Coordinates of N, CA and C and ligand atoms in Angstrom, one line a residue:
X924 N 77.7 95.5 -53.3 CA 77.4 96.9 -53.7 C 76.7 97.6 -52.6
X925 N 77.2 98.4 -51.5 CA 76.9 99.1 -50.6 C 75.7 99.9 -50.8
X926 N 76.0 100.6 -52.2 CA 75.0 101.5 -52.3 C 73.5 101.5 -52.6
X927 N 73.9 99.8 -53.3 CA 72.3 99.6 -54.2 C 71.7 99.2 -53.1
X928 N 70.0 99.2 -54.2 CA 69.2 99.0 -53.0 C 69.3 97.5 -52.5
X929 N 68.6 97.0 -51.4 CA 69.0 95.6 -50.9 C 67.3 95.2 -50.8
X930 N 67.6 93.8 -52.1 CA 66.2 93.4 -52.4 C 65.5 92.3 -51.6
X931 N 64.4 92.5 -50.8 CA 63.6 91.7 -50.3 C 62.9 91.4 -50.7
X932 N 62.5 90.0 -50.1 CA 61.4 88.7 -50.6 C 60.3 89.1 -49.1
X933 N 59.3 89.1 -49.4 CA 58.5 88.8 -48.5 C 57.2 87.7 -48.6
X934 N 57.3 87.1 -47.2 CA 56.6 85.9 -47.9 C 55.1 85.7 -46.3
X935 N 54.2 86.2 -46.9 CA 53.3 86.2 -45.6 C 52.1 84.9 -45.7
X936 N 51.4 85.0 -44.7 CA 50.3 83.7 -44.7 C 50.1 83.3 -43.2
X937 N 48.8 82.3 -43.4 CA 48.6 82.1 -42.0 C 49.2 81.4 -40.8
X938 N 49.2 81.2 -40.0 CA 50.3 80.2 -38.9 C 49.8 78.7 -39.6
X939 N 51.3 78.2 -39.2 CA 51.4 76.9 -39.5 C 51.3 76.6 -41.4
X940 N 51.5 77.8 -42.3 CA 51.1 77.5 -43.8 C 52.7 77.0 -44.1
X941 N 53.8 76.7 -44.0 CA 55.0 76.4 -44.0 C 55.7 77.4 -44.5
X942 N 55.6 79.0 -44.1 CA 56.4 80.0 -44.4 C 57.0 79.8 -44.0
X943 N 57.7 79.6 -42.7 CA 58.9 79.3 -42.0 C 59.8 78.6 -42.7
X944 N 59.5 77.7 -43.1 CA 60.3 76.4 -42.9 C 60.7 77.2 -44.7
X945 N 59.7 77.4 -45.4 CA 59.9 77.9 -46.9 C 60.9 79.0 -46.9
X946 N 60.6 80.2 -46.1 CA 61.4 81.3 -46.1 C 63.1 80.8 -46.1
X947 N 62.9 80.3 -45.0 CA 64.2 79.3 -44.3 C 65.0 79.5 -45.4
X948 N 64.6 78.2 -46.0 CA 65.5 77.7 -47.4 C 65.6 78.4 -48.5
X949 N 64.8 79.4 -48.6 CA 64.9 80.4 -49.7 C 66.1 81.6 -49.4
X950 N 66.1 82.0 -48.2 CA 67.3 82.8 -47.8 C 68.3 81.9 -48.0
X951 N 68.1 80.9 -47.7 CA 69.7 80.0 -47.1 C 70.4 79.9 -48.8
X952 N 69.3 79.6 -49.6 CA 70.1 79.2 -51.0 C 70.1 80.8 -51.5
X953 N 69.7 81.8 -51.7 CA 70.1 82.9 -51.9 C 71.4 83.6 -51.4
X954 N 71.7 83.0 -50.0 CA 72.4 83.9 -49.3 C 71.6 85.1 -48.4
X955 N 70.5 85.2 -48.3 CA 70.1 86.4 -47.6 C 70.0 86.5 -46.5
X956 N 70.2 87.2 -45.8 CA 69.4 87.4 -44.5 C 68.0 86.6 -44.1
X957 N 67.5 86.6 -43.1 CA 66.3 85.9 -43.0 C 65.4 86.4 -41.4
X958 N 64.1 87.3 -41.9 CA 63.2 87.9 -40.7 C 62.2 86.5 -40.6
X959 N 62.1 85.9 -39.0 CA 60.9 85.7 -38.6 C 59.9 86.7 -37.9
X960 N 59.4 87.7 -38.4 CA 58.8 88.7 -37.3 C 57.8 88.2 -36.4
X961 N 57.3 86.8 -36.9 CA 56.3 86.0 -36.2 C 57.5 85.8 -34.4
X962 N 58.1 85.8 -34.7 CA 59.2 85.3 -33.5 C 59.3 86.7 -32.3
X963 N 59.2 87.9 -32.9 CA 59.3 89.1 -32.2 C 57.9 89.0 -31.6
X964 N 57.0 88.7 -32.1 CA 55.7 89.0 -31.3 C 55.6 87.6 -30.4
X965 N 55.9 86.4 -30.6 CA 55.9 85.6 -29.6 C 57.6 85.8 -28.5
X966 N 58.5 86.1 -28.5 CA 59.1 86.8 -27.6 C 58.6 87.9 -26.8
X967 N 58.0 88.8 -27.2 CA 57.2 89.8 -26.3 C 56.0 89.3 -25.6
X968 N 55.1 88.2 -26.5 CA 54.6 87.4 -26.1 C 55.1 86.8 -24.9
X969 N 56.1 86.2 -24.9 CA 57.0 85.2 -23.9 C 57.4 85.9 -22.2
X970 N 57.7 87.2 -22.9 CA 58.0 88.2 -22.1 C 56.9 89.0 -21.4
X971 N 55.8 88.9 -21.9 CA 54.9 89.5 -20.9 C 53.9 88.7 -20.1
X972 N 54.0 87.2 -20.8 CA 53.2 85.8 -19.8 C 54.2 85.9 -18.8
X973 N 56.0 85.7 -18.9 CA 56.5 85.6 -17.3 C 56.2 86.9 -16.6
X974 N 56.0 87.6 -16.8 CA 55.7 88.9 -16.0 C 54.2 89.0 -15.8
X975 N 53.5 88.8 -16.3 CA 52.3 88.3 -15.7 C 51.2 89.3 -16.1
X976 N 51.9 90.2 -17.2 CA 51.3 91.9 -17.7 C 50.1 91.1 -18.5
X977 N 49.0 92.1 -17.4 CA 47.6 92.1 -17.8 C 47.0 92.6 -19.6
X978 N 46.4 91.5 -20.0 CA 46.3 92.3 -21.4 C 46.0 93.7 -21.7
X979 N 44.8 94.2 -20.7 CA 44.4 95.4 -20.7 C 45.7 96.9 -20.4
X980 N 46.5 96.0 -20.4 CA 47.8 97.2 -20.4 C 49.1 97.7 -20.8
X981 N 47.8 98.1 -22.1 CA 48.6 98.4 -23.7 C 49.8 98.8 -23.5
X982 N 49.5 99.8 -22.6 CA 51.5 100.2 -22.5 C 52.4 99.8 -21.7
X983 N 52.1 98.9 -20.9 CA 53.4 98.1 -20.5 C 53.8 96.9 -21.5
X984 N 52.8 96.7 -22.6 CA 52.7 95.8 -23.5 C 53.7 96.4 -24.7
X985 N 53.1 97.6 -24.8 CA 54.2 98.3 -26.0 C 55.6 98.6 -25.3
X986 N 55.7 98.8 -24.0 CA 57.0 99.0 -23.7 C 58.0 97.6 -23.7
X987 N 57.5 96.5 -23.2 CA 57.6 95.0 -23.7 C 58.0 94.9 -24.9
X988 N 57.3 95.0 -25.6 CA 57.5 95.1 -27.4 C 59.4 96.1 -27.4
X989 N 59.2 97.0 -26.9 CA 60.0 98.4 -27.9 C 61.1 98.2 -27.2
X990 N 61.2 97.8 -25.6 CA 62.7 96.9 -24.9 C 62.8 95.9 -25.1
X991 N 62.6 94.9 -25.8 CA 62.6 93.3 -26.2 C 64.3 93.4 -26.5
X992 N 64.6 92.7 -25.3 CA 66.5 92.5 -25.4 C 66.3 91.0 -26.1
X993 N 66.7 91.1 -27.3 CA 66.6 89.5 -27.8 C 67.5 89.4 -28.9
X994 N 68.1 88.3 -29.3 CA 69.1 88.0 -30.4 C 68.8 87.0 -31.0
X995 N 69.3 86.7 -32.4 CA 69.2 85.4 -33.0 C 70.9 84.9 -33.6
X996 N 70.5 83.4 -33.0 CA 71.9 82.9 -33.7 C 71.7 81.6 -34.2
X997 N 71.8 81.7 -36.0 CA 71.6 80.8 -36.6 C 70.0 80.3 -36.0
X998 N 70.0 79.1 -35.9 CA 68.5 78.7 -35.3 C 68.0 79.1 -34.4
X999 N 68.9 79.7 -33.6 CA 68.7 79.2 -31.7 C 68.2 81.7 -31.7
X1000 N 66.8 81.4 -30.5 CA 66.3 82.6 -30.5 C 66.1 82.9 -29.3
X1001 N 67.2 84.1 -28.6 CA 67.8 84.3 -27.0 C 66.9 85.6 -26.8
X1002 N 66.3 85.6 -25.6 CA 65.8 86.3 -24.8 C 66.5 86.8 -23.8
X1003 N 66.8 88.0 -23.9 CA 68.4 88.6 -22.7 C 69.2 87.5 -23.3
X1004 N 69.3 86.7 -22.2 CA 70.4 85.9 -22.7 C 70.3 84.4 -22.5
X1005 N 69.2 84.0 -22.4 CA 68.4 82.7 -22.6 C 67.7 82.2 -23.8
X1006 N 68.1 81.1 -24.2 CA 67.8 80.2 -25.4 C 66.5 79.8 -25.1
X1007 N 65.8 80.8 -25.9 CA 64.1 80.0 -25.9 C 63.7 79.8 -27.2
X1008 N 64.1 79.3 -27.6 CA 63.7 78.8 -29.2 C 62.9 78.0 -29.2
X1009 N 62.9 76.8 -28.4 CA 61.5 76.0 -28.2 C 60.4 76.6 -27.2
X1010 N 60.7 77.4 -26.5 CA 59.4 77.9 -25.8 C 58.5 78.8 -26.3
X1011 N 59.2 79.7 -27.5 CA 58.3 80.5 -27.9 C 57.7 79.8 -29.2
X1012 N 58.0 78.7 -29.2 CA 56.8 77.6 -29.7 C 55.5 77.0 -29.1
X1013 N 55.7 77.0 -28.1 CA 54.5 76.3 -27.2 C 52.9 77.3 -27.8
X1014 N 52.0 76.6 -27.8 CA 50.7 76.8 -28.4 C 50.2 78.5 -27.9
X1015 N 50.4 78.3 -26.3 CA 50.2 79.2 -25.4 C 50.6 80.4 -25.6
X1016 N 52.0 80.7 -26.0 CA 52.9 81.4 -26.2 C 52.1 82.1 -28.0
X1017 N 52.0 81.2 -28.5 CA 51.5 82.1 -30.0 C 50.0 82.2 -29.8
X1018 N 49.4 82.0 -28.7 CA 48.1 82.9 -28.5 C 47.9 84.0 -28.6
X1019 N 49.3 83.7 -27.0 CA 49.1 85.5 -26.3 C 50.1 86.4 -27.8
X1020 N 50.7 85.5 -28.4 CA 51.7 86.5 -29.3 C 50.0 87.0 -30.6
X1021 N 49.4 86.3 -31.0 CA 48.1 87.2 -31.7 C 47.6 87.6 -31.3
X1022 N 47.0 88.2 -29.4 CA 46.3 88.5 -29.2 C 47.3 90.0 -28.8
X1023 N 48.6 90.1 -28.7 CA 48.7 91.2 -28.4 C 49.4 92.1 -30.0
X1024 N 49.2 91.0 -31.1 CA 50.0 91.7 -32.4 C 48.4 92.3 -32.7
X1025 N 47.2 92.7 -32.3 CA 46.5 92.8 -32.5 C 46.2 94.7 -32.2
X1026 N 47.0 95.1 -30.9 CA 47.3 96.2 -30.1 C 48.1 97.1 -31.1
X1027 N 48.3 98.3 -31.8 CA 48.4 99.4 -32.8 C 49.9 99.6 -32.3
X1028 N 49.9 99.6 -31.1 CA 51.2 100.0 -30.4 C 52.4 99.4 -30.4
X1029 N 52.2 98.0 -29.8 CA 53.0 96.7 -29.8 C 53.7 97.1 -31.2
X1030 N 52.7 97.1 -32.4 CA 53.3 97.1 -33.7 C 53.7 97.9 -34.1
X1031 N 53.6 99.0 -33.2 CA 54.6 100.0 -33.8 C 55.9 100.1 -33.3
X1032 N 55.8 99.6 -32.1 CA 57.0 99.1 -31.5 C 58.5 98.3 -31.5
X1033 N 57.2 97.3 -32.6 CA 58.2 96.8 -32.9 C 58.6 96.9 -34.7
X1034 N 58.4 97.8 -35.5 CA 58.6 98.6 -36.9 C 60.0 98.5 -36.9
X1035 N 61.1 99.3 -35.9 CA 61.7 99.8 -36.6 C 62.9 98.4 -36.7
X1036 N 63.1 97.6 -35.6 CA 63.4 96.4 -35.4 C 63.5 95.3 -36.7
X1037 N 61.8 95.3 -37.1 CA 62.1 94.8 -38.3 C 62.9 95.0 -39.7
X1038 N 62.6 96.7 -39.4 CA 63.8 96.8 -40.9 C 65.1 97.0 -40.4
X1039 N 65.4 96.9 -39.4 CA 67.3 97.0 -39.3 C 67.6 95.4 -39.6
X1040 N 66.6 94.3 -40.2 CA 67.0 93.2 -40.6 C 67.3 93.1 -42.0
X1041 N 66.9 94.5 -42.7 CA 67.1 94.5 -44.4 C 68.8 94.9 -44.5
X1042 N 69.4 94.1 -44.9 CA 70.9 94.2 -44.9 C 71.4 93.7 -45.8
X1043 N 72.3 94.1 -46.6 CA 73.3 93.4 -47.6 C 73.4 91.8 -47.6
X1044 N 73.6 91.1 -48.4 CA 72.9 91.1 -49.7 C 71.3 91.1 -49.7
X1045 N 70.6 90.7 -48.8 CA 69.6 90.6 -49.1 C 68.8 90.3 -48.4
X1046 N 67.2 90.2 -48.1 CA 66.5 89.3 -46.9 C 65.4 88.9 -47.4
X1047 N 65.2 87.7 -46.8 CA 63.6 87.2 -46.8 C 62.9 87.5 -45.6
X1048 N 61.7 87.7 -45.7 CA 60.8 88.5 -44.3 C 59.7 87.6 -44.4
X1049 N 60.0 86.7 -43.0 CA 58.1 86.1 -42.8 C 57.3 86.5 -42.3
X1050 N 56.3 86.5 -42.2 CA 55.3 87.0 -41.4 C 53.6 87.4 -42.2
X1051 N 52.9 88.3 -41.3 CA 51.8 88.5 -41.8 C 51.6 89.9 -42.8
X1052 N 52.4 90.6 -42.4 CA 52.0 91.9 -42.7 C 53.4 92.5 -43.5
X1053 N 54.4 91.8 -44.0 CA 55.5 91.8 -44.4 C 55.5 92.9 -45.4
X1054 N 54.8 92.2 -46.6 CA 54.4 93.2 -48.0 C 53.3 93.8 -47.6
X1055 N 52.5 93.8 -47.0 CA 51.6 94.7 -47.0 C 52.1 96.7 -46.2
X1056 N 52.6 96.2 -44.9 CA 53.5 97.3 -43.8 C 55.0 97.6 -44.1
X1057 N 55.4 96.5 -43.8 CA 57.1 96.6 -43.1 C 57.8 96.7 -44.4
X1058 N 57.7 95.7 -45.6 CA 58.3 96.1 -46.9 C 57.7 96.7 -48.1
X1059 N 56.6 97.2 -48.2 CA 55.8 97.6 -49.1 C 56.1 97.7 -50.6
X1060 N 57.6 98.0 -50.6 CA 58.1 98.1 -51.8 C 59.1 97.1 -52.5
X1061 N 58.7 95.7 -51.6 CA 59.8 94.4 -51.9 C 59.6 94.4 -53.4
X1062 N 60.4 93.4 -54.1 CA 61.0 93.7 -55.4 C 59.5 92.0 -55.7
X1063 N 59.6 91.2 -54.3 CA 58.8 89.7 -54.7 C 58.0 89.7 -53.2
X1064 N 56.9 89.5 -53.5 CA 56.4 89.7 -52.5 C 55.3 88.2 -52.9
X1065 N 55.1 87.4 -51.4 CA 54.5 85.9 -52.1 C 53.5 85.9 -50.8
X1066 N 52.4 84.9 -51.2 CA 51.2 84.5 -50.1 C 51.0 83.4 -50.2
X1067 N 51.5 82.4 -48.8 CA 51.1 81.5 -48.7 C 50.1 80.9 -48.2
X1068 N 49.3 80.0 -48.5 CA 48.6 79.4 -47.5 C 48.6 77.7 -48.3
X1069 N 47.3 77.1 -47.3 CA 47.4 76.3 -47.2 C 45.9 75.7 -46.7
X1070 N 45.5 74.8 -46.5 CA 44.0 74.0 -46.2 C 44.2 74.2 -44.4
X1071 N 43.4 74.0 -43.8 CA 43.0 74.3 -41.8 C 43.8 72.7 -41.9
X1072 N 43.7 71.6 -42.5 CA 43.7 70.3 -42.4 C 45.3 70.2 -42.4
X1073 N 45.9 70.5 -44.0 CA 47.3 70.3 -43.4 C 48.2 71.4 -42.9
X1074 N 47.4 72.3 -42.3 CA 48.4 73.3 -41.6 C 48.2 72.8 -40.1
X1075 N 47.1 72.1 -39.5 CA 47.2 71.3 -38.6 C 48.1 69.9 -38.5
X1076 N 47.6 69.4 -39.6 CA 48.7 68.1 -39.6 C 50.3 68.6 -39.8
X1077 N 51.0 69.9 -40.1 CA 52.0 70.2 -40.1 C 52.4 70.5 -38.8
X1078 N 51.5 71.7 -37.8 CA 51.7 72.3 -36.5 C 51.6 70.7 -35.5
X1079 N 51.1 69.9 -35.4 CA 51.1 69.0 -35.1 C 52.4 68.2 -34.8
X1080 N 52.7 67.8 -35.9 CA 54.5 67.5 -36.5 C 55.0 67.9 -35.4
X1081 N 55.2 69.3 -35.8 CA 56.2 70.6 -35.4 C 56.3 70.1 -34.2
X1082 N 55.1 70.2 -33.2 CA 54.8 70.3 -31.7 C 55.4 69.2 -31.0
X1083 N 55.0 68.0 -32.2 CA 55.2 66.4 -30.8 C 57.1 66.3 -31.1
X1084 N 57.4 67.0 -32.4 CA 58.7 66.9 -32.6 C 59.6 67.6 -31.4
X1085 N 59.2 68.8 -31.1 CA 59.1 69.3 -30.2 C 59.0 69.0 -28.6
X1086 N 58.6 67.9 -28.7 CA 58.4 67.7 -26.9 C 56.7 68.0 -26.3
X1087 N 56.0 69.0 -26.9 CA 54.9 69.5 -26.6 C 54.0 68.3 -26.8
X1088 N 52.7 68.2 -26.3 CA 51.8 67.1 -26.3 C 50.7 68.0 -27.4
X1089 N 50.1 67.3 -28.4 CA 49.3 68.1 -28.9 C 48.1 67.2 -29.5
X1090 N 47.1 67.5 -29.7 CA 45.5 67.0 -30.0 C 45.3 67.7 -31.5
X1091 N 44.8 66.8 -32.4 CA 44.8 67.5 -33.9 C 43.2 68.4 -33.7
X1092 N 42.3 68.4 -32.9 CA 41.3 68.3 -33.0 C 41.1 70.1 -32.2
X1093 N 42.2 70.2 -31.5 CA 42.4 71.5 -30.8 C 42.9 72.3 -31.4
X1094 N 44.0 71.8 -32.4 CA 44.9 72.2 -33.2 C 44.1 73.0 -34.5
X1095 N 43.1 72.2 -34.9 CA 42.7 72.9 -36.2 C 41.5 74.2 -35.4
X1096 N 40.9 73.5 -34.1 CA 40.2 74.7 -33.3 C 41.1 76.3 -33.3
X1097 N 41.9 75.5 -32.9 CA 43.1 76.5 -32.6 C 43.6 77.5 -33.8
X1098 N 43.8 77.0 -35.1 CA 44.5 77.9 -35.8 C 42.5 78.4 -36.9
X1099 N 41.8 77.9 -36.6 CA 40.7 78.8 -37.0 C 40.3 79.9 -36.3
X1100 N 41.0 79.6 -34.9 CA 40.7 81.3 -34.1 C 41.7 82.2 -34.7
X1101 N 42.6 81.9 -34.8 CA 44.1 82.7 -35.0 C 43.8 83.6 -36.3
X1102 N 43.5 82.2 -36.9 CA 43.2 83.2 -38.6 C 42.4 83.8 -38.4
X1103 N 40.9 84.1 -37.8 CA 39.9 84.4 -37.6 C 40.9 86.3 -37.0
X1104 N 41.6 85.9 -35.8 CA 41.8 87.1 -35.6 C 43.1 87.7 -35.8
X1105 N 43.6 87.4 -36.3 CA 45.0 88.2 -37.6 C 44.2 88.4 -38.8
X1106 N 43.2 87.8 -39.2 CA 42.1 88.6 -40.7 C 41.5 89.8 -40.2
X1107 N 41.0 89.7 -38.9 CA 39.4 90.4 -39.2 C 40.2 91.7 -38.0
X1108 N 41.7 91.5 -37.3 CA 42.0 92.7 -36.8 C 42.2 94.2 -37.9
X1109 N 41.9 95.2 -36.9 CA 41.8 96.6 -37.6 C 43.4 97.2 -38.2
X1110 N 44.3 96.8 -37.2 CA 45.9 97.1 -37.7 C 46.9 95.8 -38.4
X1111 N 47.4 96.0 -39.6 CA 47.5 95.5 -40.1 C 47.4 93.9 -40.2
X1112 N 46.1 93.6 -40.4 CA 45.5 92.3 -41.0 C 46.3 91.5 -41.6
X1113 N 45.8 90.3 -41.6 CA 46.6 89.3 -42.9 C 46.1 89.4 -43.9
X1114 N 46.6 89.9 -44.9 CA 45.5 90.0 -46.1 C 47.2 89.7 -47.3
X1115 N 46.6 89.5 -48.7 CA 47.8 89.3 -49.2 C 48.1 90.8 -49.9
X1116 N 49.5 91.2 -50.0 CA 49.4 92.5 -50.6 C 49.5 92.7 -52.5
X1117 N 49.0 93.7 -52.3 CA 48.6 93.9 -53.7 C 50.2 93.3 -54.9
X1118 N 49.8 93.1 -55.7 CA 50.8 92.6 -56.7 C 51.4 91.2 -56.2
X1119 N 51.2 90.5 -54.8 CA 51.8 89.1 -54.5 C 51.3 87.6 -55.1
X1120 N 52.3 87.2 -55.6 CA 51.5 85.9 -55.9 C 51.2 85.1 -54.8
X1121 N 50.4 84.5 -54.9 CA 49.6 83.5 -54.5 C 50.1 81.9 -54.8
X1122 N 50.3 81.8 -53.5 CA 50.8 80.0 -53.5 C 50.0 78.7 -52.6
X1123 N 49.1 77.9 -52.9 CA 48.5 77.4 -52.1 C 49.9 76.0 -52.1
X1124 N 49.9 75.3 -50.4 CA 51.1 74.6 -50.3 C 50.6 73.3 -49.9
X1125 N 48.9 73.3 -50.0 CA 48.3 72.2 -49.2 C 49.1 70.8 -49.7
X1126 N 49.1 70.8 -50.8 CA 49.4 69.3 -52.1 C 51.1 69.4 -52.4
X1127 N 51.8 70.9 -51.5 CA 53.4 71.0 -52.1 C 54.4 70.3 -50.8
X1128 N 55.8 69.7 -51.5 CA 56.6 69.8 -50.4 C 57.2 71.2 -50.2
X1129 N 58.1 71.6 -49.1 CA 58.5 72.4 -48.8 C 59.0 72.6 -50.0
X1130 N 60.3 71.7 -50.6 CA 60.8 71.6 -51.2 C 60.5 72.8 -53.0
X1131 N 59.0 71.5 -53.3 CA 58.5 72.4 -54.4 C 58.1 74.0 -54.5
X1132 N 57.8 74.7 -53.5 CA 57.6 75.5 -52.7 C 58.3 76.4 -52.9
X1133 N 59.6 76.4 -52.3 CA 61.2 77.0 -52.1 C 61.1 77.0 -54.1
X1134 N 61.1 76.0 -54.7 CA 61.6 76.0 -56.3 C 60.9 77.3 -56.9
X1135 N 59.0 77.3 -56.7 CA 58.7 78.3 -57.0 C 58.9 79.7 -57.2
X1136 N 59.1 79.9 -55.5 CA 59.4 81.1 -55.3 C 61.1 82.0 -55.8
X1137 N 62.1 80.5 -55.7 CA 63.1 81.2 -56.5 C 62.9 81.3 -58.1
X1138 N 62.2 80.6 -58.6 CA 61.7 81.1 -60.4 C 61.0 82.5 -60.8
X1139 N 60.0 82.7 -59.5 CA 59.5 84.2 -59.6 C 60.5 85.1 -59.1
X1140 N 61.6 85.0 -58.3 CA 62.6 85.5 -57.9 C 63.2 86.1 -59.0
X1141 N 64.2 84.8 -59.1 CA 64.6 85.0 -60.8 C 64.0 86.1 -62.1
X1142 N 62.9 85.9 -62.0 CA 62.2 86.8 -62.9 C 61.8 87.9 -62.4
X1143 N 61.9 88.1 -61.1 CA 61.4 89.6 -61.1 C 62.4 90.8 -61.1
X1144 N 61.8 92.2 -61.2 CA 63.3 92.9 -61.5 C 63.8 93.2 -60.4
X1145 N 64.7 93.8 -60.3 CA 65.7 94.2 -59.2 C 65.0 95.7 -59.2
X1146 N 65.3 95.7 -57.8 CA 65.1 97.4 -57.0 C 65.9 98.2 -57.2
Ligands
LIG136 O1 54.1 83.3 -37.5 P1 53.8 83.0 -36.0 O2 52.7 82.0 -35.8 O3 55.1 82.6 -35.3 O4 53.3 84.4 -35.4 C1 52.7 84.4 -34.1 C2 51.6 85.5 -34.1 O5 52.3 86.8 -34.3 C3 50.6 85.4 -35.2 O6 49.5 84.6 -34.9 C4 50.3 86.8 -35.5 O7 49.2 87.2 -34.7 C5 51.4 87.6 -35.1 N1 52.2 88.2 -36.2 C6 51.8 89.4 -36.7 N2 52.5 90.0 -37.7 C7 53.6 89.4 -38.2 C8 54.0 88.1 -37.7 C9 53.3 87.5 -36.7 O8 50.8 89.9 -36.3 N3 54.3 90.0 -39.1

């Protein structure tokens, strides 16, 4: 149906809480579309460590953001026209990607980008600020999280699966700064949006996870 509205799921939380991997499977068995926005800010991220752009310069930073030539196919996430799907994983890479989603500009930069991913039939949106900014009026809007302990022991996984060498001990250092500053930044924060349920994933498989959220799906109304 062309004309109706096209209903999104938005599913936000801290790095490493298993939105990803949850979102994933929730579009895939819906059919939907599927936003990593966490992926746009570490591409621009990606894109402004090779170029060497100093943080203090917001606007070559937002112009980074607002030219970001990038595509997705199926898994695989191209920069121009290079496959960096594993690079813009590296630890390094999602620093600099918080410390510049932090900048008012960057994010506005990258706004409009995000919604040209709301398309027929449908999308799931991950990220931080999903229901709160980018979809405000999703029909399901969910918040994950999870304990510092197994979102470490998950980022961990991810990383050595990955190729990357990683220390659990830096790891949990590591995602207490992150949350520390995606919470306590002045443009849109991590915070969960009003009306979202609340999912703690510490004790779930992905699996159970994915069940939930299509039950509240299920039950919620259409747009
Ligand atoms: O989700 P992921 O860890 O890939 O995101 C990388 C960084 O991008 C986050 O730490 C966060 O600072 C930023 N981000 C954001 N808003 C989003 C998605 C990601 O600020 N919607």
């Amino acid at each position: 149906m062309p004309n109706s509205p096209i209903p999104v799921i938005t599913i936000d939380g801290p790095t490493a809480s298993g939105k990803g991997t949850v979102a994933q499977k929730v579009a895939q068995h819906l059919g939907f579309h599927y936003l990593d926005s966490g992926a746009l800010y570490r591409l621009t991220a990606l894109s402004v460590l090779r170029r060497n752009t100093p943080l203090d310069d917001e606007h070559a930073l937002a112009k980074a953001a607002e030219h970001l030539h990038c595509h997705f196919n199926g898994a695989h996430i191209f920069l121009a026209n290079e496959d960096v799907t594993n690079d813009i994983r590296a630890e390094a890479v999602g620093n600099m990607a918080s410390k510049i989603a932090a900048i008012p500009t960057v994010r506005q930069a990258l706004y409009g980008l995000q919604l040209s991913f709301r398309q027929h039939p449908g999308l799931v949106a991950d990220g931080r600020d999903m229901g709160t900014v980018i979809f405000p009026h999703a029909a399901l809007k969910v918040f994950l999280t999870a304990s510092v302990e197994a979102r470490a022991q998950r980022r961990y996984k991810q990383l050595i699966g990955k190729g990357f060498s990683a220390n659990m001990e830096d790891l949990s250092k590591d995602l207490t700064e992150r949350d520390a500053r995606d919470s306590n930044r002045s443009s849109a924060p991590l915070k969960a949006a009003p009306g979202a349920y609340l999912l703690d994933t510490s004790a779930m498989t992905a699996d159970q996870a994915v069940e939930q959220i299509l039950s509240w799906h299920a039950a919620a109304k259409p747009i």
